[in-house]
PDB file of C-alpha atoms and ligand atoms in Angstrom:
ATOM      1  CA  UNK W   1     -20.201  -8.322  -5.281  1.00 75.00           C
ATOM      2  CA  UNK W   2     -22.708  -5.785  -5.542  1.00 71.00           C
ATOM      3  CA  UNK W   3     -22.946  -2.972  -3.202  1.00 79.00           C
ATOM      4  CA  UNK W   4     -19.168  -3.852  -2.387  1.00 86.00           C
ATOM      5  CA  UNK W   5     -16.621  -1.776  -4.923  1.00 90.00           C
ATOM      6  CA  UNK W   6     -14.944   0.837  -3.311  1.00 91.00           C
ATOM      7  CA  UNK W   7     -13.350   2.733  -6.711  1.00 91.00           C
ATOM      8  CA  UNK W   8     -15.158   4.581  -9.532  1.00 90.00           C
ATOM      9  CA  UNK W   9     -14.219   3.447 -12.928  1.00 91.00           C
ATOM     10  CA  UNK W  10     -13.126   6.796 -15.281  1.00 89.00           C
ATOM     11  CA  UNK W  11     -14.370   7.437 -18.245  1.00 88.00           C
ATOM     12  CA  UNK W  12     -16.278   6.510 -21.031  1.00 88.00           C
ATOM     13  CA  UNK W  13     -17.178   3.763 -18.289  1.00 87.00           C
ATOM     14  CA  UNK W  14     -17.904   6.024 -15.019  1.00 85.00           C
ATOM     15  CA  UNK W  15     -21.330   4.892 -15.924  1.00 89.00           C
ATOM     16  CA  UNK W  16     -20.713   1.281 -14.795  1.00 85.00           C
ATOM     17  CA  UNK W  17     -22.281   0.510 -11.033  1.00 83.00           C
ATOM     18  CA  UNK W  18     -19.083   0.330  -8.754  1.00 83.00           C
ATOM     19  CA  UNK W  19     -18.154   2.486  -6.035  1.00 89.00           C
ATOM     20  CA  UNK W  20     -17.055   6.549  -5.928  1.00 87.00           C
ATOM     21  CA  UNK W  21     -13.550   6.768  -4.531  1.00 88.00           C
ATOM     22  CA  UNK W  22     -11.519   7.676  -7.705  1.00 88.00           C
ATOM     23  CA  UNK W  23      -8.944   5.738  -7.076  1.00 91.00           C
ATOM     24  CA  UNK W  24      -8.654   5.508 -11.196  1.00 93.00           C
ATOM     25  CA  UNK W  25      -7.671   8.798 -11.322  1.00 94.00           C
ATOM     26  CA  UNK W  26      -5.927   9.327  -7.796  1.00 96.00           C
ATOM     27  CA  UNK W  27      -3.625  12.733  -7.382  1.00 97.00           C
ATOM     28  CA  UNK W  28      -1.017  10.687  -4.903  1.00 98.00           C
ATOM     29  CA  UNK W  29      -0.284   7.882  -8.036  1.00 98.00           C
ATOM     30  CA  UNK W  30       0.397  11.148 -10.106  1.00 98.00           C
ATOM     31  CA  UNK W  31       2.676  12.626  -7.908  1.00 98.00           C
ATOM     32  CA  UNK W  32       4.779   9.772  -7.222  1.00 98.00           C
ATOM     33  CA  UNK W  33       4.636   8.723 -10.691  1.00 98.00           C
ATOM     34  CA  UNK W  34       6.547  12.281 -11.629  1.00 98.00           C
ATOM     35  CA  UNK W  35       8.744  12.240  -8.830  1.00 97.00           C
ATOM     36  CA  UNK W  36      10.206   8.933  -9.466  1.00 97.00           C
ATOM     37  CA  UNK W  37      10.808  10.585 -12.808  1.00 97.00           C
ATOM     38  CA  UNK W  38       8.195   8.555 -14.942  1.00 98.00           C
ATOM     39  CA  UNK W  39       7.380   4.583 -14.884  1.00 98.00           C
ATOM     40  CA  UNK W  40       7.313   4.634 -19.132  1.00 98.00           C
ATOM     41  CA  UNK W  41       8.996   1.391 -19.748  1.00 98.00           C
ATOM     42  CA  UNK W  42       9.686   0.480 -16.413  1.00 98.00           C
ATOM     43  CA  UNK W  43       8.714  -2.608 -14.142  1.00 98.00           C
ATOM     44  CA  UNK W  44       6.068  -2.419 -11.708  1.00 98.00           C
ATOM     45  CA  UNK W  45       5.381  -4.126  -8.601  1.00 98.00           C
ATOM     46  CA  UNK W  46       2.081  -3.143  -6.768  1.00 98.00           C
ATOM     47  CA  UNK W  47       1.185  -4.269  -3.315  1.00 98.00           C
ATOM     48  CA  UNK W  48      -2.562  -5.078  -3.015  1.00 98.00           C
ATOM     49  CA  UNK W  49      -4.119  -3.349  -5.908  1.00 98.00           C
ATOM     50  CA  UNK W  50      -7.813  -3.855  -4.468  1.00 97.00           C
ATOM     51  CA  UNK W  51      -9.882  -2.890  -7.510  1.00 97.00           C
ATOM     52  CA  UNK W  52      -6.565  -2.218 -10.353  1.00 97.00           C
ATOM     53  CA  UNK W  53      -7.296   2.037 -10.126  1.00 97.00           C
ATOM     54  CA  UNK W  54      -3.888   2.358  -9.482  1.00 98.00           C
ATOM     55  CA  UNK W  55      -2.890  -0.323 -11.538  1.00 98.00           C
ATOM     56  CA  UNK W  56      -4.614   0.801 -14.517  1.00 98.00           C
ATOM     57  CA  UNK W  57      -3.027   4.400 -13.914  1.00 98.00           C
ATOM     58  CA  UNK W  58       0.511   2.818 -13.807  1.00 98.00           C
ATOM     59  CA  UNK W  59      -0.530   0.943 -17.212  1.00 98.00           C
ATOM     60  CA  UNK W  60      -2.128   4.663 -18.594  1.00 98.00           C
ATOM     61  CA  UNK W  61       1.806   5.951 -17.937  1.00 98.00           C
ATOM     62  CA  UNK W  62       3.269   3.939 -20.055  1.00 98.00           C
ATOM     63  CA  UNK W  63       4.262   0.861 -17.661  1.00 98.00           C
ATOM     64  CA  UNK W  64       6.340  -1.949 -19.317  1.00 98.00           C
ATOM     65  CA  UNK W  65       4.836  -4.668 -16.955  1.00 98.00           C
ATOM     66  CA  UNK W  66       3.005  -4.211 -13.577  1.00 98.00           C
ATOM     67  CA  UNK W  67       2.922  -7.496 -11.075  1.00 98.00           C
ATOM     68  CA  UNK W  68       0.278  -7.110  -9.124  1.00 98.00           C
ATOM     69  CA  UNK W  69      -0.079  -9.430  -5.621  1.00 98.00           C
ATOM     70  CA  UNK W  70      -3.749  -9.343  -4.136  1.00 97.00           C
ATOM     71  CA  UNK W  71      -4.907 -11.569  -0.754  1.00 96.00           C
ATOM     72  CA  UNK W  72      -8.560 -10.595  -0.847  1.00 94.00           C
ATOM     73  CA  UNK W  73     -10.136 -12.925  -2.970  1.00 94.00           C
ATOM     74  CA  UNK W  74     -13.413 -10.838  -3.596  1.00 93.00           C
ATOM     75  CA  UNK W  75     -11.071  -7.988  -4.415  1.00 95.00           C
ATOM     76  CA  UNK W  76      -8.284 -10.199  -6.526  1.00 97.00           C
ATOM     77  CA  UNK W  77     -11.934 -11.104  -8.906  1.00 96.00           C
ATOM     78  CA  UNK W  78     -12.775  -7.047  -9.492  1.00 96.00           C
ATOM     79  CA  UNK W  79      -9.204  -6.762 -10.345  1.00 97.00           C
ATOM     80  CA  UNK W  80      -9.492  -9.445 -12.872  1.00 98.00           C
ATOM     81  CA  UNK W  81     -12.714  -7.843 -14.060  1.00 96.00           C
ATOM     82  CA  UNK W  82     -10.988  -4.702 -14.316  1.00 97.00           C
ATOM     83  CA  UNK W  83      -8.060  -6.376 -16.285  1.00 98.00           C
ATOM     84  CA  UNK W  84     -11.271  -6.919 -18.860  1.00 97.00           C
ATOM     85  CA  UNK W  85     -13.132  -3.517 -18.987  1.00 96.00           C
ATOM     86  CA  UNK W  86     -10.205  -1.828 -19.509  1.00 97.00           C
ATOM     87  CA  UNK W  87      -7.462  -4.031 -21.452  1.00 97.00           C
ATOM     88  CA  UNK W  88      -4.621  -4.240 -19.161  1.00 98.00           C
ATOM     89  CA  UNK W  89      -2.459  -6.171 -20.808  1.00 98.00           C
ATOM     90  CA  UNK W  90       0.805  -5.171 -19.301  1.00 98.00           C
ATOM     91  CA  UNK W  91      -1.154  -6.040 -15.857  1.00 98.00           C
ATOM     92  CA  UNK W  92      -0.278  -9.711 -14.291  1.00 98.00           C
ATOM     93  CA  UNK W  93      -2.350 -10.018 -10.963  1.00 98.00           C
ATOM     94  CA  UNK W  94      -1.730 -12.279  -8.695  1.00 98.00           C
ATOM     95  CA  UNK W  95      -4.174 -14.197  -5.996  1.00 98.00           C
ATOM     96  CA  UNK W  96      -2.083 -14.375  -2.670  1.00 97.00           C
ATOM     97  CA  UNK W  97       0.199 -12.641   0.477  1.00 97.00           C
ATOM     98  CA  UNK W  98       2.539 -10.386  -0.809  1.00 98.00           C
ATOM     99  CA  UNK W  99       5.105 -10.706   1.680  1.00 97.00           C
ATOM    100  CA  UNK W 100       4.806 -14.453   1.086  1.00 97.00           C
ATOM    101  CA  UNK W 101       5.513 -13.592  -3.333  1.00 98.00           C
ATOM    102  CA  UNK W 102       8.433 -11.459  -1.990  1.00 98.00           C
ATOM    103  CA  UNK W 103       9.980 -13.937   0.385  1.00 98.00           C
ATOM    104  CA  UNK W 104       9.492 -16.563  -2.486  1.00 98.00           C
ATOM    105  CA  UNK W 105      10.540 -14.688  -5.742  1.00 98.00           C
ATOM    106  CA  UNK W 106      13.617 -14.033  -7.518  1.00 97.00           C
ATOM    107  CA  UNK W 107      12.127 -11.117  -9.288  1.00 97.00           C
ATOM    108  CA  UNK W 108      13.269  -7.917  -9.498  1.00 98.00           C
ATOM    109  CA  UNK W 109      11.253  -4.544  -9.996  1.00 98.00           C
ATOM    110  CA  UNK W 110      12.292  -0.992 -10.901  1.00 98.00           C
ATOM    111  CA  UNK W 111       9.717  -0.001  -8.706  1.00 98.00           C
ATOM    112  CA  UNK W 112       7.217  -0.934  -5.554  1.00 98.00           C
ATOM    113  CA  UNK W 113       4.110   0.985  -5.221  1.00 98.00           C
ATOM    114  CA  UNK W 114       2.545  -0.103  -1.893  1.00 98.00           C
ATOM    115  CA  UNK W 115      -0.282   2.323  -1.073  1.00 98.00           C
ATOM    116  CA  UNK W 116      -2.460   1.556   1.325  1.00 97.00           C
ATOM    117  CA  UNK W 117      -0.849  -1.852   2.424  1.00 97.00           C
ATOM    118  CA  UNK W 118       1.898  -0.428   5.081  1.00 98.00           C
ATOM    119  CA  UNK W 119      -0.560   0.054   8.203  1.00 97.00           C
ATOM    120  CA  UNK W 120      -2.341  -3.523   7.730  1.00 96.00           C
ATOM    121  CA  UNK W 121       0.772  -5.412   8.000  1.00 96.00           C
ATOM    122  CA  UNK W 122       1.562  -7.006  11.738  1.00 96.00           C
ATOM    123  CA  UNK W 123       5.332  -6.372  10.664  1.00 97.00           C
ATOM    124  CA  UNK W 124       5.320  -3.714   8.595  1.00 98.00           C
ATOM    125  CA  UNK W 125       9.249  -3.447   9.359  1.00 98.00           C
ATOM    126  CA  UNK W 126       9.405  -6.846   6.843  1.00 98.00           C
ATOM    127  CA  UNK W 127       7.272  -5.306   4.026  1.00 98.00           C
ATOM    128  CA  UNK W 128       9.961  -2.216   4.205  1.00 98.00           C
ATOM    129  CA  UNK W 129      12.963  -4.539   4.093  1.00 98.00           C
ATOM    130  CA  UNK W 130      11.142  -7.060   1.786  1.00 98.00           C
ATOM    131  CA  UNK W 131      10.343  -4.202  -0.547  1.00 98.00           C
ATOM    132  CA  UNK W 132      14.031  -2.899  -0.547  1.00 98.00           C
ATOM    133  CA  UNK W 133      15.515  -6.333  -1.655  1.00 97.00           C
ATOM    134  CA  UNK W 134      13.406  -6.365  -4.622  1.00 98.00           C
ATOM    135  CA  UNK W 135      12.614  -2.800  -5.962  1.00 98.00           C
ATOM    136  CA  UNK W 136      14.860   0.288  -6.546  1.00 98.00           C
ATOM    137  CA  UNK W 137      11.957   2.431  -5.618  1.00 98.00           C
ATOM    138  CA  UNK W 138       9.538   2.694  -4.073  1.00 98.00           C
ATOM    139  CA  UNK W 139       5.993   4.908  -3.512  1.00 98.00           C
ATOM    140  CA  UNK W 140       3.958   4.246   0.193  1.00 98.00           C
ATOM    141  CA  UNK W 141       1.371   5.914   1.673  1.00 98.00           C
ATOM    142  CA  UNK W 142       0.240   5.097   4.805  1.00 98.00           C
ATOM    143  CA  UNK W 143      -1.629   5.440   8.107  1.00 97.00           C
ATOM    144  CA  UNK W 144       0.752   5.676  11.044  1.00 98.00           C
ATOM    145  CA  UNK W 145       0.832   6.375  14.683  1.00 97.00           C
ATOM    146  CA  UNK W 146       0.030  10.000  16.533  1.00 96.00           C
ATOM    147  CA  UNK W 147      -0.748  10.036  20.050  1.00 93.00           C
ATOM    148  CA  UNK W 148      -1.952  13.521  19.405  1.00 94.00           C
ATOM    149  CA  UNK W 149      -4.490  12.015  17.049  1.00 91.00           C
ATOM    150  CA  UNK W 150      -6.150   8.530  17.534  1.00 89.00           C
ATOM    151  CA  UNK W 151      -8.453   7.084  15.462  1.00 84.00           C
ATOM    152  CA  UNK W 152     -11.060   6.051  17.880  1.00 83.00           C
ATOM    153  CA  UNK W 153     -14.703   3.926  17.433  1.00 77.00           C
ATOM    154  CA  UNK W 154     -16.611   5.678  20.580  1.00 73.00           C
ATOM    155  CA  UNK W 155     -14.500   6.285  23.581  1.00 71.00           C
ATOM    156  CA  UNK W 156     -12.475   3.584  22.132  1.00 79.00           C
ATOM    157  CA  UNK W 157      -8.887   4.023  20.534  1.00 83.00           C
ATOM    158  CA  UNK W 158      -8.650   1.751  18.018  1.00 86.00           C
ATOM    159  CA  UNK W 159      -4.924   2.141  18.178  1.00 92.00           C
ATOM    160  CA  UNK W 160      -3.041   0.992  20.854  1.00 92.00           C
ATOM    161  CA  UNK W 161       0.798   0.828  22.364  1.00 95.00           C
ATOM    162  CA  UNK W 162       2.056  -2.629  21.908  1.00 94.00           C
ATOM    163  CA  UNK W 163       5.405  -2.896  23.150  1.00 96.00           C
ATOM    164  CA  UNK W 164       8.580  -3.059  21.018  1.00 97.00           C
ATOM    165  CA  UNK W 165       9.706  -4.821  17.987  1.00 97.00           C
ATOM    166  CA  UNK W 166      12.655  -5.840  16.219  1.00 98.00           C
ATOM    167  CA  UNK W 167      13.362  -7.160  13.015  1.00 98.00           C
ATOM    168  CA  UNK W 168      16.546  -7.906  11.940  1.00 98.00           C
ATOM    169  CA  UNK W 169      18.130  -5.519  14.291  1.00 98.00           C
ATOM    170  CA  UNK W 170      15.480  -2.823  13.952  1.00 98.00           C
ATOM    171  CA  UNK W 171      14.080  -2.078  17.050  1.00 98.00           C
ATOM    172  CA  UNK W 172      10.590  -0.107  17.050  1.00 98.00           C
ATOM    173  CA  UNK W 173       7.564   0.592  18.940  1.00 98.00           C
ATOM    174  CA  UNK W 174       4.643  -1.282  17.694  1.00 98.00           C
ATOM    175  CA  UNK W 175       0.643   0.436  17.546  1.00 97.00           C
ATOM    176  CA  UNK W 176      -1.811  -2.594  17.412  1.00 95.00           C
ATOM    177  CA  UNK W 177      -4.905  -1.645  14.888  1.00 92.00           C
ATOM    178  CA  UNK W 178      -7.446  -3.323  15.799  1.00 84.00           C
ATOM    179  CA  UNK W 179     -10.185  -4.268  13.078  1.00 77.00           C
ATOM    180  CA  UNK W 180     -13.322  -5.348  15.199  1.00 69.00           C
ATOM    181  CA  UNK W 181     -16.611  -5.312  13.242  1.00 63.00           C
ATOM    182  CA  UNK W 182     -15.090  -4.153   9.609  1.00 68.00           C
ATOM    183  CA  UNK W 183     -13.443  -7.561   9.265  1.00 65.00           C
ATOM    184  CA  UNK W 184     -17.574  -8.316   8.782  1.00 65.00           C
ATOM    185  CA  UNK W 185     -18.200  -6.854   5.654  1.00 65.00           C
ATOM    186  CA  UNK W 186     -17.741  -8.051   2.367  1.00 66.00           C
ATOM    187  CA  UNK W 187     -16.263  -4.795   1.210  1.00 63.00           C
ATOM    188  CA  UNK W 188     -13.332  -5.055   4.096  1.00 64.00           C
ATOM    189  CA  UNK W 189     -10.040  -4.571   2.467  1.00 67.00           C
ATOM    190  CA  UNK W 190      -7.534  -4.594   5.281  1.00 70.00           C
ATOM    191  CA  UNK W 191      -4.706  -7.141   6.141  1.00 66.00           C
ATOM    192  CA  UNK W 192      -5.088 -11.013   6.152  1.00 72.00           C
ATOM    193  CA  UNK W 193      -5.210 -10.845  10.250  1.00 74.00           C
ATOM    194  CA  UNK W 194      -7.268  -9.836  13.113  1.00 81.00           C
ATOM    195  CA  UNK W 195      -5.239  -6.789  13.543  1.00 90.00           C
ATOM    196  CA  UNK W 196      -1.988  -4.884  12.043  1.00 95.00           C
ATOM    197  CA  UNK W 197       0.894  -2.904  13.320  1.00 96.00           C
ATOM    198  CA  UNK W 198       1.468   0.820  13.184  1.00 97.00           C
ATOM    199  CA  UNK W 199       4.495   2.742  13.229  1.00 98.00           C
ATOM    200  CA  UNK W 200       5.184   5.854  14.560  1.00 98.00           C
ATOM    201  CA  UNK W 201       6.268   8.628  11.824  1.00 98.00           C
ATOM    202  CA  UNK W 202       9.625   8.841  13.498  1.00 98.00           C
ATOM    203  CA  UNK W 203      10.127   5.206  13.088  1.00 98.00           C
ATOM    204  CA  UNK W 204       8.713   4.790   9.974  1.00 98.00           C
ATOM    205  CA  UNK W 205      11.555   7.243   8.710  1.00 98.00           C
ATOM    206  CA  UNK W 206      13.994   5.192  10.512  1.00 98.00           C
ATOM    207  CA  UNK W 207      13.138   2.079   9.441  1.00 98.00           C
ATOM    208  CA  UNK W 208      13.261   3.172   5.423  1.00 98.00           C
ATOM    209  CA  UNK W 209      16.703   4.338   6.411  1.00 98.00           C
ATOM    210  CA  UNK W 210      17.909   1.300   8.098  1.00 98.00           C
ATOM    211  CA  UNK W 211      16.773  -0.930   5.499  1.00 98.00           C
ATOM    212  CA  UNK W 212      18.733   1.235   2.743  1.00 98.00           C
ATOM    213  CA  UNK W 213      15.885   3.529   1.349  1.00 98.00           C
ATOM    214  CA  UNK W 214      17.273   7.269   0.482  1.00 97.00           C
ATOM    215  CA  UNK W 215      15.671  10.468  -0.895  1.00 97.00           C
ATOM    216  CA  UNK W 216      12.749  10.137   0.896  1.00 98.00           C
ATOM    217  CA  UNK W 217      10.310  12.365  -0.229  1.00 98.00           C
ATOM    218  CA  UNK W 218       7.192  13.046   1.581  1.00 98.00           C
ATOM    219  CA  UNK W 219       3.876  14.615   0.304  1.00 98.00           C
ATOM    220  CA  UNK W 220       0.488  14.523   1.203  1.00 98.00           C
ATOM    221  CA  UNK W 221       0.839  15.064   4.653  1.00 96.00           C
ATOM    222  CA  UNK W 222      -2.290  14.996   6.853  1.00 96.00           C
ATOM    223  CA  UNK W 223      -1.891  14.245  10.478  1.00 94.00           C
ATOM    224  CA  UNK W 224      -5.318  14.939  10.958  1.00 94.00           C
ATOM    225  CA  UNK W 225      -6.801  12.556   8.662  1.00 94.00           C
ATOM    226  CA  UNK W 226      -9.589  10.871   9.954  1.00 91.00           C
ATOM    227  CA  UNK W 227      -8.757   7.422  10.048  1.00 92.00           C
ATOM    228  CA  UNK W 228      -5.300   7.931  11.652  1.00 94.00           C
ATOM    229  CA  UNK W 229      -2.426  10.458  10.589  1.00 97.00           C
ATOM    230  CA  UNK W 230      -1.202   9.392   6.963  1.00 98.00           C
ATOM    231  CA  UNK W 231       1.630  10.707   4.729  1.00 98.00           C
ATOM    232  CA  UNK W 232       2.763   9.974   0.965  1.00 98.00           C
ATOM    233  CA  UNK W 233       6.321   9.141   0.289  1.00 98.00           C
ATOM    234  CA  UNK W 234       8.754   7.808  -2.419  1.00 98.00           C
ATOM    235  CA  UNK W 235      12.000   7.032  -2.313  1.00 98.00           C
ATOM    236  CA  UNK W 236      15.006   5.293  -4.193  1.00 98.00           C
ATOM    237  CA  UNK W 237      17.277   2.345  -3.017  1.00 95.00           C
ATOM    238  CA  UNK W 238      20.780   3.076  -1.903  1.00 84.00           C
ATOM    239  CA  UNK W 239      23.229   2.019  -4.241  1.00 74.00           C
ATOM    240  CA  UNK W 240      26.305  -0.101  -3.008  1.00 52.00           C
ATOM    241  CA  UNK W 241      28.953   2.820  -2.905  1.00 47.00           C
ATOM    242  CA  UNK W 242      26.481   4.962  -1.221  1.00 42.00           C
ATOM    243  CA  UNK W 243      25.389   2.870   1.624  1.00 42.00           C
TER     244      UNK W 243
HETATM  245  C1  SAM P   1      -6.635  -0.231   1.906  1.00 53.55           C
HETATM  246  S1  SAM P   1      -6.527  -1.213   0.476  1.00 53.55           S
HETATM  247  C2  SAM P   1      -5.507  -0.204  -0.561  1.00 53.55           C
HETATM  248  C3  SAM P   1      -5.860  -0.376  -2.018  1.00 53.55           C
HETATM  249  C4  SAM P   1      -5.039   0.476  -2.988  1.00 53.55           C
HETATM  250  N1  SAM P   1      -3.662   0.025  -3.050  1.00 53.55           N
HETATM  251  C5  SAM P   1      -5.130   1.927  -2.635  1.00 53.55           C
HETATM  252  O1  SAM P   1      -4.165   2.494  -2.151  1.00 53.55           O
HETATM  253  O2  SAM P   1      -6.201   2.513  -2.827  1.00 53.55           O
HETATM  254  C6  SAM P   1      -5.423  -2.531   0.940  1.00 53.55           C
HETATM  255  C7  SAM P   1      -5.364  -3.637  -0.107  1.00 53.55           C
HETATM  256  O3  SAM P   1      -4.240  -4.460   0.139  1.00 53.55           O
HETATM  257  C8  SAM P   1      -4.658  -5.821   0.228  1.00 53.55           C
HETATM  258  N2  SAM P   1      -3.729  -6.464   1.166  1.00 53.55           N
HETATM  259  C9  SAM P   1      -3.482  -6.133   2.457  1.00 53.55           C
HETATM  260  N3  SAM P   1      -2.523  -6.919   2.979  1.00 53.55           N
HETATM  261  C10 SAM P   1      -2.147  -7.774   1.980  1.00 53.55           C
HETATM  262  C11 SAM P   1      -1.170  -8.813   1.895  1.00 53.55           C
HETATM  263  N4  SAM P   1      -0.407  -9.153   2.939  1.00 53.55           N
HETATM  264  N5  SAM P   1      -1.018  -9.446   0.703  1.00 53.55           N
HETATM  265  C12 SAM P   1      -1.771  -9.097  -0.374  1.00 53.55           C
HETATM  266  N6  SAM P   1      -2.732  -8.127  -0.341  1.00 53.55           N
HETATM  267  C13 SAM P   1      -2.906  -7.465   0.825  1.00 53.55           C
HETATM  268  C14 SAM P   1      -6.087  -5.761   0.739  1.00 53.55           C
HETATM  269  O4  SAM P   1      -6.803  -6.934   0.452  1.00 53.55           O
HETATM  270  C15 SAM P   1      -6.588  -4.542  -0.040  1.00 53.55           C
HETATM  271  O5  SAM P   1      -7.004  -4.859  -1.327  1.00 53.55           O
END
């Protein structure tokens, strides 16, 4: 595992050898922790946690319980050794494809924190919808797609027009990501395929709409990020009488 953690642990035990992002301590967790008005006693799901930073923020604000569903098994092991540095008790990880847990459970989650995930799924229209039946809100940020702005390897686009898709009704242009050479290393923490599926912004909005997600709030805006445009959003399930 060494040479392959991408977070740096916060203190007193910044001094352990990991990695440097500061995902522990991450600006986008506190936002979306404020503007869904606090998670202090509430029930967590977290889509692919990677190394528990975000996990052990969610704990650090007071979290009742956070389920957390990891496919990388490298990273699912620092999570667990993260569970031990830092005592999160309230934290339940689990080894495995999320949108597999969510098709299978009967579990239900005051809210879905799925950072990161969005843009590695090969139908990320499911994850939205999946996400929706069991969570009544719900944090994302994501990559998505910008033909002003490619992400490219060379002269290469690594994103590409794939035709249309539609999922349960929802029909939307599909970006294929290609991973190439990163699926290689033993830090890689993408999706559990060759490649993934981007949205467009435009349908990315839609598709939270169609699938019953309102107040969406977006934050963190950077279309000129450099691996692909990304945004930050939260939002909160439609109730029955206002769909
Ligand atoms: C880019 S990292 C994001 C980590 C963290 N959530 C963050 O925002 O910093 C994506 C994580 O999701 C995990 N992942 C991706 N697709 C998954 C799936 N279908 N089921 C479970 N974990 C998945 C990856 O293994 C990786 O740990």
């Amino acid at each position: 595992m060494r040479g392959t953690w991408t977070s740096r642990f916060p203190p007193p035990h910044d001094h352990l050898r990991a990695g440097n992002v500061p995902l522990f301590e991450d600006r986008r967790i506190e936002w979306a922790i404020n503007q869904l008005g606090g998670v202090e006693g509430r029930r967590v799901l977290e889509l692919g946690p990677l190394e528990g930073g975000h996990t052990y923020m969610l704990q650090q604000h007071g979290a009742h319980s956070i389920v957390a569903v990891e496919a990388n098994r490298s990273a699912y092991l620092k999570c667990l050794i993260t569970k031990e540095v830092l005592g999160l008790e309230r934290a339940r990880f689990l080894c495995g494809d999320f949108l597999a847990y969510l098709e299978e459970t009967d579990e239900t989650f005051d809210a879905c924190f799925a950072s990161g995930v969005l843009y590695h799924a090969q139908n990320p229209a499911k994850l939205i919808h999946l996400a929706a039946e069991h969570a009544e809100s719900l944090f994302l940020w994501t990559h998505y797609y910008d033909e002003r702005h490619v992400p490219s390897r060379g002269a290469r686009e690594r994103v590409v027009p794939a035709g249309w898709g539609v999922y349960r009704g929802f029909r939307h242009r599909l970006f294929r990501y290609r991973y190439g050479l990163s699926l290689k290393w033993a830090g890689f923490c993408g999706g559990n395929a060759p490649f993934s599926h981007w949205l467009s912004r435009d349908d990315l909005l839609a598709c939270l709409e169609y699938f019953g997600w309102r107040e969406v709030s977006v934050a963190f805006d950077e279309p000129l990020h450099t691996n692909g445009p990304a945004l930050a959003l939260t939002a909160r399930r439609a109730t029955i009488g206002g769909l």
